[in-house]
């Protein structure tokens, strides 16, 4: 029996998502820009999906733009705001635990002459509002932060950040990377004074290669891709219709009972944490107590996380040592930033859950973990 606990990396599409995508690939293959029936039916369906997504955020449909996913959203938004402000302003504030799609975009902007302050985080992975206040300069034009961290599940105080930025005399745009929080935390961007937001389809049981940006009314976007003017000129290129259909179906399913889904995932995460702590000694829980429902990061001291991952893989249990994007590199920048020791970083495993997991799976995983960690510690002990 396969047990998939790497849902922060990607999720398994719901069967209904696949069925809906098949419709776009078989009957409804028309180009939504076409002016005959076969195009118009697709255009109508996309409009309905856009409206549904907007409704899930208490937003307007004109504030939602489809993209190829989280990386494109983050690039488009950050580069656009930088471009539109570069004549008079140079300073951006972000955090040191962002996803590479933000960090590498900011690095590129630094090479172009922008200045970036990377706020530190505490042992719980949170920034301090005082640090943010102290970092603001006359020429600060953007604060870009993730809502939920993909490696440890820490939740940033975006409500407080939004409030603070709104009260400032100067305009500082607020971008939130919500890839790990949309459909995991209920919130409305307008309530938090968010100007721009990034969401990815494959993190919520939708397909890969699709996502959407929230762009608050009256905020401008300078497009990354120019061309035929699709998405009101914000994102040219023929729409990824199967992707949009799949994402739309995933959002529809998730919003039928979002609180119920969140509660289910959280209780599975709590069970996993409790069982690990009770059954395996010398572990450290790296995820904060008040973290997001679906992520649990744990260090198994004296064990190499990567070896443990492959032990579990042999039992068809899939977990991660860090984020999928950085798993080939050494030493997670997030675990470093929260102050873990080298041994704790090396022994870290990220379990990330979804509503498709079951209690039985969690018990199976803990049993496998107990055996594997014990075997590995014995082997290492013998070598010493
Ligand atoms: C916080 C965060 N932002 C952005 C991304 C990138 O999203 P995508 O894979 O859709 O490009 C990810 C994916 O891991 C993520 O976790």
mmCIF file of C-alpha atoms and ligand atoms in Angstrom:
data_model
loop_
_atom_site.group_PDB
_atom_site.id
_atom_site.type_symbol
_atom_site.label_atom_id
_atom_site.label_comp_id
_atom_site.label_asym_id
_atom_site.label_seq_id
_atom_site.Cartn_x
_atom_site.Cartn_y
_atom_site.Cartn_z
ATOM 1 C CA UNK A 1 0.000 0.000 0.000
ATOM 2 C CA UNK A 2 1.462 3.337 -1.097
ATOM 3 C CA UNK A 3 1.400 6.087 1.546
ATOM 4 C CA UNK A 4 1.972 9.578 0.200
ATOM 5 C CA UNK A 5 3.058 12.169 2.764
ATOM 6 C CA UNK A 6 4.753 14.729 0.512
ATOM 7 C CA UNK A 7 1.786 16.978 -0.181
ATOM 8 C CA UNK A 8 3.765 20.210 0.182
ATOM 9 C CA UNK A 9 5.803 19.121 -2.841
ATOM 10 C CA UNK A 10 2.739 18.204 -4.861
ATOM 11 C CA UNK A 11 -0.638 16.535 -4.385
ATOM 12 C CA UNK A 12 -2.458 13.716 -6.108
ATOM 13 C CA UNK A 13 -5.178 15.201 -8.333
ATOM 14 C CA UNK A 14 -8.727 14.326 -7.243
ATOM 15 C CA UNK A 15 -10.344 11.828 -9.680
ATOM 16 C CA UNK A 16 -12.989 14.468 -10.514
ATOM 17 C CA UNK A 17 -10.139 16.839 -11.493
ATOM 18 C CA UNK A 18 -8.817 14.278 -13.967
ATOM 19 C CA UNK A 19 -12.327 13.701 -15.369
ATOM 20 C CA UNK A 20 -12.841 17.420 -15.860
ATOM 21 C CA UNK A 21 -9.481 17.774 -17.603
ATOM 22 C CA UNK A 22 -10.438 14.977 -19.982
ATOM 23 C CA UNK A 23 -13.472 17.037 -21.029
ATOM 24 C CA UNK A 24 -11.119 19.879 -22.035
ATOM 25 C CA UNK A 25 -8.919 17.449 -23.944
ATOM 26 C CA UNK A 26 -11.746 15.701 -25.792
ATOM 27 C CA UNK A 27 -15.034 17.557 -26.400
ATOM 28 C CA UNK A 28 -14.255 21.081 -25.230
ATOM 29 C CA UNK A 29 -10.950 21.613 -27.059
ATOM 30 C CA UNK A 30 -11.914 24.940 -28.652
ATOM 31 C CA UNK A 31 -9.789 28.056 -28.254
ATOM 32 C CA UNK A 32 -11.522 30.332 -25.706
ATOM 33 C CA UNK A 33 -10.656 33.338 -27.903
ATOM 34 C CA UNK A 34 -12.590 31.926 -30.878
ATOM 35 C CA UNK A 35 -15.863 33.690 -31.637
ATOM 36 C CA UNK A 36 -17.892 30.605 -32.597
ATOM 37 C CA UNK A 37 -19.810 28.224 -30.320
ATOM 38 C CA UNK A 38 -16.920 25.827 -29.739
ATOM 39 C CA UNK A 39 -14.758 28.634 -28.376
ATOM 40 C CA UNK A 40 -17.492 30.468 -26.531
ATOM 41 C CA UNK A 41 -18.473 27.384 -24.472
ATOM 42 C CA UNK A 42 -14.873 27.172 -23.183
ATOM 43 C CA UNK A 43 -14.693 30.910 -22.533
ATOM 44 C CA UNK A 44 -17.926 30.646 -20.495
ATOM 45 C CA UNK A 45 -16.596 27.751 -18.444
ATOM 46 C CA UNK A 46 -13.368 29.650 -17.684
ATOM 47 C CA UNK A 47 -15.417 32.673 -16.627
ATOM 48 C CA UNK A 48 -17.422 30.516 -14.232
ATOM 49 C CA UNK A 49 -14.226 29.005 -12.745
ATOM 50 C CA UNK A 50 -12.690 32.458 -12.323
ATOM 51 C CA UNK A 51 -15.858 33.591 -10.544
ATOM 52 C CA UNK A 52 -15.745 30.558 -8.244
ATOM 53 C CA UNK A 53 -12.097 31.124 -7.336
ATOM 54 C CA UNK A 54 -12.799 34.814 -6.682
ATOM 55 C CA UNK A 55 -15.739 33.860 -4.457
ATOM 56 C CA UNK A 56 -13.503 31.534 -2.410
ATOM 57 C CA UNK A 57 -11.408 34.591 -1.506
ATOM 58 C CA UNK A 58 -14.169 37.154 -1.199
ATOM 59 C CA UNK A 59 -12.595 38.807 -4.258
ATOM 60 C CA UNK A 60 -13.861 40.072 -7.623
ATOM 61 C CA UNK A 61 -13.461 37.930 -10.744
ATOM 62 C CA UNK A 62 -11.506 40.790 -12.340
ATOM 63 C CA UNK A 63 -8.885 40.361 -9.596
ATOM 64 C CA UNK A 64 -8.001 36.756 -10.617
ATOM 65 C CA UNK A 65 -5.493 35.958 -13.415
ATOM 66 C CA UNK A 66 -4.432 32.463 -14.483
ATOM 67 C CA UNK A 67 -0.714 31.681 -14.797
ATOM 68 C CA UNK A 68 1.439 28.553 -15.091
ATOM 69 C CA UNK A 69 1.796 28.270 -11.281
ATOM 70 C CA UNK A 70 3.424 29.677 -8.174
ATOM 71 C CA UNK A 71 6.812 30.379 -9.734
ATOM 72 C CA UNK A 72 5.288 32.453 -12.536
ATOM 73 C CA UNK A 73 3.009 34.328 -10.115
ATOM 74 C CA UNK A 74 5.935 35.250 -7.860
ATOM 75 C CA UNK A 75 8.115 36.314 -10.805
ATOM 76 C CA UNK A 76 5.371 38.338 -12.493
ATOM 77 C CA UNK A 77 4.309 40.172 -9.364
ATOM 78 C CA UNK A 78 7.733 40.986 -7.905
ATOM 79 C CA UNK A 79 9.312 41.973 -11.236
ATOM 80 C CA UNK A 80 6.250 44.018 -12.201
ATOM 81 C CA UNK A 81 6.134 46.024 -8.975
ATOM 82 C CA UNK A 82 9.914 46.567 -9.206
ATOM 83 C CA UNK A 83 9.676 47.722 -12.815
ATOM 84 C CA UNK A 84 6.818 50.118 -12.179
ATOM 85 C CA UNK A 85 8.601 51.743 -9.219
ATOM 86 C CA UNK A 86 12.240 51.698 -10.308
ATOM 87 C CA UNK A 87 12.445 55.363 -11.300
ATOM 88 C CA UNK A 88 11.987 56.602 -7.754
ATOM 89 C CA UNK A 89 12.328 53.630 -5.384
ATOM 90 C CA UNK A 90 14.830 50.873 -4.858
ATOM 91 C CA UNK A 91 14.140 49.026 -1.596
ATOM 92 C CA UNK A 92 12.282 45.710 -1.099
ATOM 93 C CA UNK A 93 11.683 43.811 2.151
ATOM 94 C CA UNK A 94 11.319 40.035 2.220
ATOM 95 C CA UNK A 95 12.301 37.170 4.533
ATOM 96 C CA UNK A 96 15.211 34.759 4.595
ATOM 97 C CA UNK A 97 12.949 31.681 4.397
ATOM 98 C CA UNK A 98 11.153 32.362 1.113
ATOM 99 C CA UNK A 99 10.759 29.813 -1.669
ATOM 100 C CA UNK A 100 13.544 29.918 -4.322
ATOM 101 C CA UNK A 101 11.071 31.402 -6.833
ATOM 102 C CA UNK A 102 11.066 34.524 -4.641
ATOM 103 C CA UNK A 103 14.679 34.423 -3.384
ATOM 104 C CA UNK A 104 16.204 33.976 -6.845
ATOM 105 C CA UNK A 105 13.946 36.651 -8.340
ATOM 106 C CA UNK A 106 15.079 39.063 -5.620
ATOM 107 C CA UNK A 107 18.717 38.093 -6.236
ATOM 108 C CA UNK A 108 18.258 38.962 -9.885
ATOM 109 C CA UNK A 109 16.735 42.326 -8.949
ATOM 110 C CA UNK A 110 19.677 43.019 -6.614
ATOM 111 C CA UNK A 111 21.984 42.501 -9.595
ATOM 112 C CA UNK A 112 19.895 45.114 -11.434
ATOM 113 C CA UNK A 113 20.501 47.675 -8.646
ATOM 114 C CA UNK A 114 17.610 47.076 -6.247
ATOM 115 C CA UNK A 115 18.277 46.734 -2.525
ATOM 116 C CA UNK A 116 16.654 43.880 -0.579
ATOM 117 C CA UNK A 117 16.367 43.420 3.200
ATOM 118 C CA UNK A 118 15.843 39.782 4.181
ATOM 119 C CA UNK A 119 14.148 39.693 7.592
ATOM 120 C CA UNK A 120 15.377 36.980 9.974
ATOM 121 C CA UNK A 121 12.967 34.543 11.663
ATOM 122 C CA UNK A 122 12.832 33.213 15.217
ATOM 123 C CA UNK A 123 13.059 29.538 16.237
ATOM 124 C CA UNK A 124 9.382 29.169 15.259
ATOM 125 C CA UNK A 125 10.035 30.471 11.740
ATOM 126 C CA UNK A 126 8.258 33.786 12.307
ATOM 127 C CA UNK A 127 9.431 37.296 11.448
ATOM 128 C CA UNK A 128 9.030 40.082 14.005
ATOM 129 C CA UNK A 129 6.857 43.086 13.215
ATOM 130 C CA UNK A 130 9.427 45.307 14.953
ATOM 131 C CA UNK A 131 12.117 44.074 12.564
ATOM 132 C CA UNK A 132 9.797 44.907 9.678
ATOM 133 C CA UNK A 133 9.114 48.394 11.062
ATOM 134 C CA UNK A 134 12.823 49.039 11.506
ATOM 135 C CA UNK A 135 13.563 47.893 7.962
ATOM 136 C CA UNK A 136 11.169 50.347 6.255
ATOM 137 C CA UNK A 137 12.971 53.160 4.399
ATOM 138 C CA UNK A 138 11.773 56.172 2.441
ATOM 139 C CA UNK A 139 12.295 54.285 -0.811
ATOM 140 C CA UNK A 140 10.734 50.962 0.265
ATOM 141 C CA UNK A 141 8.041 50.026 -2.252
ATOM 142 C CA UNK A 142 7.371 46.309 -1.662
ATOM 143 C CA UNK A 143 7.053 43.782 1.158
ATOM 144 C CA UNK A 144 7.008 40.222 -0.159
ATOM 145 C CA UNK A 145 6.436 37.364 2.255
ATOM 146 C CA UNK A 146 5.103 33.850 2.173
ATOM 147 C CA UNK A 147 1.976 33.189 4.222
ATOM 148 C CA UNK A 148 2.954 29.626 5.152
ATOM 149 C CA UNK A 149 6.446 28.207 4.950
ATOM 150 C CA UNK A 150 6.668 25.067 2.805
ATOM 151 C CA UNK A 151 9.313 23.303 4.925
ATOM 152 C CA UNK A 152 8.118 23.781 8.498
ATOM 153 C CA UNK A 153 4.595 25.186 8.149
ATOM 154 C CA UNK A 154 5.218 28.436 10.063
ATOM 155 C CA UNK A 155 2.484 31.041 9.509
ATOM 156 C CA UNK A 156 3.599 34.659 9.103
ATOM 157 C CA UNK A 157 1.563 37.413 10.797
ATOM 158 C CA UNK A 158 0.164 38.730 7.533
ATOM 159 C CA UNK A 159 -2.812 40.421 9.155
ATOM 160 C CA UNK A 160 -0.488 42.523 11.312
ATOM 161 C CA UNK A 161 1.852 43.224 8.396
ATOM 162 C CA UNK A 162 -1.078 44.331 6.231
ATOM 163 C CA UNK A 163 -2.423 46.605 8.953
ATOM 164 C CA UNK A 164 0.954 48.195 9.513
ATOM 165 C CA UNK A 165 1.594 48.803 5.811
ATOM 166 C CA UNK A 166 -1.866 50.317 5.345
ATOM 167 C CA UNK A 167 -1.230 52.824 8.142
ATOM 168 C CA UNK A 168 2.055 54.025 6.600
ATOM 169 C CA UNK A 169 2.100 57.426 4.870
ATOM 170 C CA UNK A 170 4.033 56.060 1.881
ATOM 171 C CA UNK A 171 2.593 53.366 -0.423
ATOM 172 C CA UNK A 172 4.311 50.021 0.174
ATOM 173 C CA UNK A 173 2.797 47.179 -1.868
ATOM 174 C CA UNK A 174 2.146 43.895 -0.070
ATOM 175 C CA UNK A 175 2.740 40.599 -1.913
ATOM 176 C CA UNK A 176 1.878 37.295 -0.245
ATOM 177 C CA UNK A 177 3.056 33.934 -1.583
ATOM 178 C CA UNK A 178 -0.024 31.920 -0.609
ATOM 179 C CA UNK A 179 1.013 28.699 -2.388
ATOM 180 C CA UNK A 180 1.027 26.731 0.891
ATOM 181 C CA UNK A 181 -1.883 28.548 2.535
ATOM 182 C CA UNK A 182 -4.684 28.818 -0.020
ATOM 183 C CA UNK A 183 -7.269 26.125 0.843
ATOM 184 C CA UNK A 184 -5.352 25.356 4.073
ATOM 185 C CA UNK A 185 -6.213 28.567 5.938
ATOM 186 C CA UNK A 186 -9.443 30.497 5.459
ATOM 187 C CA UNK A 187 -8.704 34.159 4.735
ATOM 188 C CA UNK A 188 -9.650 37.090 2.557
ATOM 189 C CA UNK A 189 -6.848 39.095 0.929
ATOM 190 C CA UNK A 190 -8.863 42.328 1.094
ATOM 191 C CA UNK A 191 -9.191 42.009 4.875
ATOM 192 C CA UNK A 192 -5.408 41.802 5.224
ATOM 193 C CA UNK A 193 -4.697 44.671 2.829
ATOM 194 C CA UNK A 194 -2.912 42.291 0.413
ATOM 195 C CA UNK A 195 -2.128 43.822 -2.978
ATOM 196 C CA UNK A 196 -0.898 40.718 -4.794
ATOM 197 C CA UNK A 197 -1.048 37.008 -4.053
ATOM 198 C CA UNK A 198 0.322 33.807 -5.631
ATOM 199 C CA UNK A 199 -1.450 30.421 -5.713
ATOM 200 C CA UNK A 200 -0.498 27.114 -7.368
ATOM 201 C CA UNK A 201 -2.887 24.384 -8.572
ATOM 202 C CA UNK A 202 -0.794 21.283 -7.933
ATOM 203 C CA UNK A 203 -0.630 21.931 -4.172
ATOM 204 C CA UNK A 204 -4.394 21.545 -3.823
ATOM 205 C CA UNK A 205 -5.171 18.350 -5.760
ATOM 206 C CA UNK A 206 -5.286 20.206 -9.060
ATOM 207 C CA UNK A 207 -2.927 19.713 -12.004
ATOM 208 C CA UNK A 208 0.665 20.920 -12.386
ATOM 209 C CA UNK A 209 1.463 23.929 -14.576
ATOM 210 C CA UNK A 210 -1.511 26.062 -13.524
ATOM 211 C CA UNK A 211 -2.027 28.670 -10.835
ATOM 212 C CA UNK A 212 -3.516 32.083 -10.361
ATOM 213 C CA UNK A 213 -2.619 35.547 -9.122
ATOM 214 C CA UNK A 214 -4.838 37.744 -7.050
ATOM 215 C CA UNK A 215 -4.267 41.363 -8.083
ATOM 216 C CA UNK A 216 -6.203 43.871 -6.021
ATOM 217 C CA UNK A 217 -8.454 46.142 -8.057
ATOM 218 C CA UNK A 218 -6.652 49.190 -9.492
ATOM 219 C CA UNK A 219 -3.194 47.660 -9.000
ATOM 220 C CA UNK A 220 -1.252 47.419 -12.257
ATOM 221 C CA UNK A 221 0.722 44.456 -13.553
ATOM 222 C CA UNK A 222 3.472 44.856 -16.121
ATOM 223 C CA UNK A 223 3.262 41.496 -17.894
ATOM 224 C CA UNK A 224 6.162 39.080 -18.053
ATOM 225 C CA UNK A 225 4.722 37.573 -21.235
ATOM 226 C CA UNK A 226 3.427 39.790 -24.027
ATOM 227 C CA UNK A 227 1.488 38.518 -27.016
ATOM 228 C CA UNK A 228 -2.162 37.978 -27.871
ATOM 229 C CA UNK A 229 -3.431 39.828 -24.810
ATOM 230 C CA UNK A 230 -5.157 36.954 -23.023
ATOM 231 C CA UNK A 231 -6.040 37.473 -19.334
ATOM 232 C CA UNK A 232 -6.805 41.150 -20.121
ATOM 233 C CA UNK A 233 -3.245 41.552 -21.336
ATOM 234 C CA UNK A 234 -1.719 40.541 -18.007
ATOM 235 C CA UNK A 235 -0.666 37.071 -19.179
ATOM 236 C CA UNK A 236 -0.558 36.425 -22.918
ATOM 237 C CA UNK A 237 -0.608 32.935 -24.386
ATOM 238 C CA UNK A 238 -3.504 30.617 -25.230
ATOM 239 C CA UNK A 239 -5.073 29.567 -21.958
ATOM 240 C CA UNK A 240 -4.085 26.222 -20.398
ATOM 241 C CA UNK A 241 -7.693 25.076 -20.625
ATOM 242 C CA UNK A 242 -7.229 21.542 -19.190
ATOM 243 C CA UNK A 243 -5.233 23.097 -16.329
ATOM 244 C CA UNK A 244 -7.864 25.750 -15.624
ATOM 245 C CA UNK A 245 -10.678 23.146 -15.741
ATOM 246 C CA UNK A 246 -8.739 20.896 -13.324
ATOM 247 C CA UNK A 247 -7.876 23.735 -10.960
ATOM 248 C CA UNK A 248 -11.493 24.900 -11.049
ATOM 249 C CA UNK A 249 -12.754 21.449 -10.105
ATOM 250 C CA UNK A 250 -10.220 21.149 -7.235
ATOM 251 C CA UNK A 251 -11.273 24.549 -5.846
ATOM 252 C CA UNK A 252 -14.945 23.588 -6.168
ATOM 253 C CA UNK A 253 -14.399 20.327 -4.229
ATOM 254 C CA UNK A 254 -12.241 21.928 -1.530
ATOM 255 C CA UNK A 255 -14.716 24.688 -0.885
ATOM 256 C CA UNK A 256 -17.626 22.320 -0.318
ATOM 257 C CA UNK A 257 -16.407 21.845 3.268
ATOM 258 C CA UNK A 258 -13.082 23.614 3.678
ATOM 259 C CA UNK A 259 -13.204 23.817 7.472
ATOM 260 C CA UNK A 260 -13.994 20.086 7.687
ATOM 261 C CA UNK A 261 -11.035 19.302 5.419
ATOM 262 C CA UNK A 262 -8.688 21.529 7.426
ATOM 263 C CA UNK A 263 -9.846 19.920 10.687
ATOM 264 C CA UNK A 264 -9.339 16.414 9.276
ATOM 265 C CA UNK A 265 -5.788 17.149 8.084
ATOM 266 C CA UNK A 266 -4.946 18.830 11.384
ATOM 267 C CA UNK A 267 -6.138 15.871 13.453
ATOM 268 C CA UNK A 268 -4.029 13.505 11.302
ATOM 269 C CA UNK A 269 -1.014 15.802 11.728
ATOM 270 C CA UNK A 270 -1.574 15.912 15.510
ATOM 271 C CA UNK A 271 -1.838 12.122 15.637
ATOM 272 C CA UNK A 272 1.395 11.741 13.661
ATOM 273 C CA UNK A 273 3.191 14.148 15.991
ATOM 274 C CA UNK A 274 1.880 12.460 19.155
ATOM 275 C CA UNK A 275 2.757 8.960 17.929
ATOM 276 C CA UNK A 276 6.275 9.987 16.871
ATOM 277 C CA UNK A 277 7.005 11.683 20.194
ATOM 278 C CA UNK A 278 5.600 8.755 22.186
ATOM 279 C CA UNK A 279 7.272 5.989 20.190
ATOM 280 C CA UNK A 280 10.661 7.316 19.102
ATOM 281 C CA UNK A 281 13.220 8.906 21.410
ATOM 282 C CA UNK A 282 15.673 11.687 20.658
ATOM 283 C CA UNK A 283 13.489 13.572 18.189
ATOM 284 C CA UNK A 284 12.908 17.298 17.771
ATOM 285 C CA UNK A 285 9.680 18.766 16.400
ATOM 286 C CA UNK A 286 10.693 21.629 14.103
ATOM 287 C CA UNK A 287 7.211 22.803 13.137
ATOM 288 C CA UNK A 288 5.687 25.437 15.405
ATOM 289 C CA UNK A 289 2.777 24.542 17.685
ATOM 290 C CA UNK A 290 0.562 27.066 15.866
ATOM 291 C CA UNK A 291 1.737 26.062 12.374
ATOM 292 C CA UNK A 292 -0.385 25.213 9.330
ATOM 293 C CA UNK A 293 -2.516 22.049 9.409
ATOM 294 C CA UNK A 294 -0.639 19.969 6.823
ATOM 295 C CA UNK A 295 3.103 20.210 7.635
ATOM 296 C CA UNK A 296 5.112 18.409 10.312
ATOM 297 C CA UNK A 297 8.895 18.694 10.251
ATOM 298 C CA UNK A 298 10.807 16.427 12.625
ATOM 299 C CA UNK A 299 14.517 15.835 13.278
ATOM 300 C CA UNK A 300 15.543 12.285 14.148
ATOM 301 C CA UNK A 301 18.865 12.845 15.905
ATOM 302 C CA UNK A 302 21.713 10.525 14.955
ATOM 303 C CA UNK A 303 20.068 9.600 11.657
ATOM 304 C CA UNK A 304 20.605 10.935 8.137
ATOM 305 C CA UNK A 305 17.248 12.184 6.855
ATOM 306 C CA UNK A 306 18.099 11.209 3.304
ATOM 307 C CA UNK A 307 18.876 7.602 4.280
ATOM 308 C CA UNK A 308 15.690 7.412 6.339
ATOM 309 C CA UNK A 309 13.732 8.756 3.352
ATOM 310 C CA UNK A 310 15.009 5.904 1.190
ATOM 311 C CA UNK A 311 14.330 3.331 3.916
ATOM 312 C CA UNK A 312 10.726 4.540 3.979
ATOM 313 C CA UNK A 313 10.599 4.581 0.187
ATOM 314 C CA UNK A 314 11.267 0.821 0.201
ATOM 315 C CA UNK A 315 8.048 0.486 2.189
ATOM 316 C CA UNK A 316 6.249 2.712 -0.359
ATOM 317 C CA UNK A 317 6.077 5.600 2.098
ATOM 318 C CA UNK A 318 6.912 8.940 0.476
ATOM 319 C CA UNK A 319 8.224 11.858 2.549
ATOM 320 C CA UNK A 320 10.730 14.650 1.993
ATOM 321 C CA UNK A 321 13.915 15.938 3.582
ATOM 322 C CA UNK A 322 13.117 19.546 2.697
ATOM 323 C CA UNK A 323 11.268 21.245 -0.108
ATOM 324 C CA UNK A 324 11.261 19.353 -3.412
ATOM 325 C CA UNK A 325 13.051 22.234 -5.101
ATOM 326 C CA UNK A 326 15.974 22.270 -2.670
ATOM 327 C CA UNK A 327 16.150 18.543 -1.870
ATOM 328 C CA UNK A 328 19.125 18.061 -4.177
ATOM 329 C CA UNK A 329 21.096 20.818 -2.461
ATOM 330 C CA UNK A 330 22.816 20.561 0.914
ATOM 331 C CA UNK A 331 21.347 22.015 4.079
ATOM 332 C CA UNK A 332 17.952 23.696 4.039
ATOM 333 C CA UNK A 333 18.104 27.512 4.304
ATOM 334 C CA UNK A 334 14.901 27.381 6.362
ATOM 335 C CA UNK A 335 16.185 24.910 8.975
ATOM 336 C CA UNK A 336 19.384 26.951 9.193
ATOM 337 C CA UNK A 337 17.379 30.136 9.705
ATOM 338 C CA UNK A 338 15.423 28.698 12.659
ATOM 339 C CA UNK A 339 18.706 27.817 14.348
ATOM 340 C CA UNK A 340 18.865 24.017 14.137
ATOM 341 C CA UNK A 341 22.189 22.260 14.755
ATOM 342 C CA UNK A 342 23.946 20.477 11.864
ATOM 343 C CA UNK A 343 22.825 17.123 13.303
ATOM 344 C CA UNK A 344 19.210 18.282 13.502
ATOM 345 C CA UNK A 345 19.275 19.591 9.939
ATOM 346 C CA UNK A 346 20.790 16.363 8.679
ATOM 347 C CA UNK A 347 18.163 14.261 10.458
ATOM 348 C CA UNK A 348 15.149 16.329 9.376
ATOM 349 C CA UNK A 349 12.149 14.830 7.614
ATOM 350 C CA UNK A 350 9.136 16.774 6.373
ATOM 351 C CA UNK A 351 5.818 14.982 6.502
ATOM 352 C CA UNK A 352 3.085 16.839 4.616
ATOM 353 C CA UNK A 353 -0.463 15.594 4.687
ATOM 354 C CA UNK A 354 -3.685 15.929 2.748
ATOM 355 C CA UNK A 355 -7.334 15.002 3.164
ATOM 356 C CA UNK A 356 -6.630 11.842 1.148
ATOM 357 C CA UNK A 357 -4.556 10.408 4.045
ATOM 358 C CA UNK A 358 -6.097 8.184 6.728
ATOM 359 C CA UNK A 359 -5.492 7.387 10.387
ATOM 360 C CA UNK A 360 -4.518 3.852 9.409
ATOM 361 C CA UNK A 361 -1.787 5.263 7.145
ATOM 362 C CA UNK A 362 -0.448 7.443 9.950
ATOM 363 C CA UNK A 363 -0.165 4.429 12.283
ATOM 364 C CA UNK A 364 1.553 2.450 9.518
ATOM 365 C CA UNK A 365 4.049 5.284 8.966
ATOM 366 C CA UNK A 366 4.911 5.535 12.672
ATOM 367 C CA UNK A 367 5.467 1.763 12.825
ATOM 368 C CA UNK A 368 7.807 1.955 9.812
ATOM 369 C CA UNK A 369 9.580 5.005 11.269
ATOM 370 C CA UNK A 370 10.139 3.289 14.603
ATOM 371 C CA UNK A 371 11.730 0.257 12.927
ATOM 372 C CA UNK A 372 13.793 2.267 10.439
ATOM 373 C CA UNK A 373 15.135 4.805 12.954
ATOM 374 C CA UNK A 374 16.043 2.026 15.362
ATOM 375 C CA UNK A 375 17.843 0.030 12.596
ATOM 376 C CA UNK A 376 19.741 3.095 11.402
ATOM 377 C CA UNK A 377 20.804 4.125 14.893
ATOM 378 C CA UNK A 378 22.053 0.577 15.538
ATOM 379 C CA UNK A 379 24.102 0.536 12.320
ATOM 380 C CA UNK A 380 25.609 3.955 13.075
ATOM 381 C CA UNK A 381 26.255 2.923 16.695
ATOM 382 C CA UNK A 382 28.136 -0.185 15.537
ATOM 383 C CA UNK A 383 30.337 1.916 13.208
ATOM 384 C CA UNK A 384 31.383 4.263 16.021
HETATM 385 C C1 LIG B 1 5.804 28.540 -0.921
HETATM 386 C C2 LIG B 1 5.942 28.171 -2.366
HETATM 387 N N1 LIG B 1 5.975 29.143 -3.296
HETATM 388 C C3 LIG B 1 6.075 28.864 -4.611
HETATM 389 C C4 LIG B 1 6.162 27.560 -5.062
HETATM 390 C C5 LIG B 1 6.280 27.307 -6.526
HETATM 391 O O1 LIG B 1 5.063 26.853 -7.095
HETATM 392 P P1 LIG B 1 5.026 26.091 -8.489
HETATM 393 O O2 LIG B 1 5.565 24.715 -8.255
HETATM 394 O O3 LIG B 1 3.581 26.086 -8.887
HETATM 395 O O4 LIG B 1 5.858 26.874 -9.443
HETATM 396 C C6 LIG B 1 6.151 26.505 -4.130
HETATM 397 C C7 LIG B 1 6.301 25.117 -4.572
HETATM 398 O O5 LIG B 1 6.908 24.298 -3.905
HETATM 399 C C8 LIG B 1 6.030 26.822 -2.747
HETATM 400 O O6 LIG B 1 5.984 25.871 -1.813
#
